[in-house]
Amino acid sequence: MITSVLVANRGEIACRIFRTCRELGIRTVAVHSDADENALHARVADTAVRLPGAAPTETYLRGDLIVKAAVAAGADAVHPGYGFLSENADFARAVIDAGLVWIGPPPEAIEAMASKTRAKQLMGIPSLDRDRVTESDLPVLVKAAAGGGGRGMRIVRRLADLDGALEGARAEAASAFGDGAVFVEPYVEGGRHVEVQVLADTHGTVWALGTRDCSLQRRHQKVIEEAPAPGLSDELRDELHSLAVRAARAVDYVGAGTVEFLVSSAGSAHFLEMNTRLQVEHPVTEAVFGLDLVAEQIRVAEGHALESGPPRARGHAIEARLYAEDPAADWAPQTGTLHRLTVPGDVRLDTGYGDGDGIGVHYDPMLAKVIAHAPTRAEAVRRLSGALERATIHGPVTNRDLLVRSLRHKEFTGAGMDTGFYDRHLAELTAPDPDPYAHPSPATALNGVAARPPLVALAAALADAQTRVSRFGGYRNLPSQPQVKRYTTAGEEHEVSYRHTRAGLEADGVRVVRATPGLVVLEADGVQRRFEVTRYGDQVYVNATALTALPRFSDPTAQHAPGTLLAPMPGTVVKIADGLAAGAAVQAGEPLLWLEAMKMQHKIAAPATGTLSALHVVPGQQVTVGSLLAVVQET
């Protein structure tokens, strides 16, 4: 029997596995980098072992250090999680050679399927020869042979772009997985990403645990997943199950794994790969089948046999990945302090963060997964979108609004989505949201009276006023000018005013029903609305709206010349465009340099056509948000 498990991963992954281990009475061991010393997974484990360094290649990808940590901490088993080393056959062998139980598939199965090129050969599917790709083959997809998660992946629609895509994919794959091997395959336009969860024991039983649809993706990384995949014919579903079981049996698979397919608009299935690990989206399968897949992995590793067939599927489940990123800014990852994260309602929340934790630059920007299960798909969609809409998220910008809008988009609710969903709809899904508390009049004026500023800004000002009143008092027995405060939200600046009177706070056109430092109730147009207000320094959160309080006087030093390029995120400069130097002529939109942050590369382009008057960074240089990168003098 397994008594102590080390999880060779971090964050949400480790926390989720620890939860099952605690329920089974198994001790838990975490490993952590220096950057993760105070991370949630290190805090909740029974024992934590430090891996000196911060970058994944120095820490979580060092299998030798993790095996030593397991032995030192007295663990008798290692769970690889579902990232980093989970598909590394050498790591699996090292764990077994150290006398530890490996909670995963045999190293030989990992080896057979870990390389996507070898997996395709095993399934009888050829890859394209890079040197023989022609115009008639386009579009094609460049993919990393090792790893996953969309890293090291590029769509190529023009033959002239192939070499650049290969170079970029190799660099990203080498950074993320320590292996720069890539291959080329046909790209299925308008396809759906459908996968099958498999579970196998050492006694020859293989389960196909239904289908999942993972078509909503950004940068080839999944955003929303659901089980079962909607709209599949019985024949196609049976074919996918059969192919998945065939793939597992072909390599004598043991444990949990996922077989992935692209389903064309015509309904034909194209094998993509087999991931020899548990996947991030496994909770939707757990919800539908009433299973704990981590517990099943542990039971299989202990030698127990599965039943002859899986339990019956019930209902529908949908998962949304909450990322610290700005979808409207090319999905730029965000860093900072996550002050608070709560999600109401009957949903499951899997996260690797606690209130007050910092979000750094070294790892994936996923904050949490939110999962809803209901008798029908429509009910699951409604439950999940409602929970996300009411969630309290105080911290960096997230994709929460995008998730809510995606779930309520007619193409998704009608199950007509494919992998090009965000290519078609991102602009409308990230357009500024109209103020839900706005006056019904036009934005310019009503009967000659200027339109009222957002009530959220007024609520922020009144809450702040009450905080000051509690400290210093507010009412003066003399006439005085109104108090004025300014805030920015969604890129717009708003000015609000109010007065302290004998009767309390007054604001033009709005009745102040109640005002405390944490709760403001306003009546406008005959409707009372509640606003919960929380402040962290200059950042103010009013219900779901984030505002920044502006100082009374602007800082004259905080100005930048036109054409100044500032780092939109902290990260590392990994490449400067070939031949680029001060004095070079550049075109608007032309790539100047690339930043790597949170394991993804981000292109920094010229803001205008002109001359590069200054270049302030070199490859390998670390930058922070707002660091000066370059200056382009517009022609």
XYZ file of C-alpha atoms in Angstrom, residues 337 339 392-397 460 531-536 539-547:
24
model
C -0.930 39.938 -6.280
C -5.809 39.591 -3.381
C -14.868 37.878 -6.762
C -11.485 38.277 -8.472
C -9.279 41.004 -7.021
C -5.883 41.163 -8.673
C -4.385 41.288 -12.157
C -6.533 41.390 -15.270
C -15.780 54.014 -4.980
C -21.983 48.047 -4.564
C -19.417 46.092 -2.580
C -16.198 48.087 -2.429
C -12.710 46.812 -1.600
C -9.516 48.823 -1.840
C -5.874 47.791 -2.102
C -6.728 49.764 -6.824
C -10.445 49.761 -6.066
C -12.835 46.904 -6.814
C -16.533 47.749 -7.032
C -18.538 44.561 -7.516
C -16.817 43.036 -10.571
C -15.307 46.306 -11.841
C -11.676 47.261 -11.240
C -10.830 50.964 -10.985
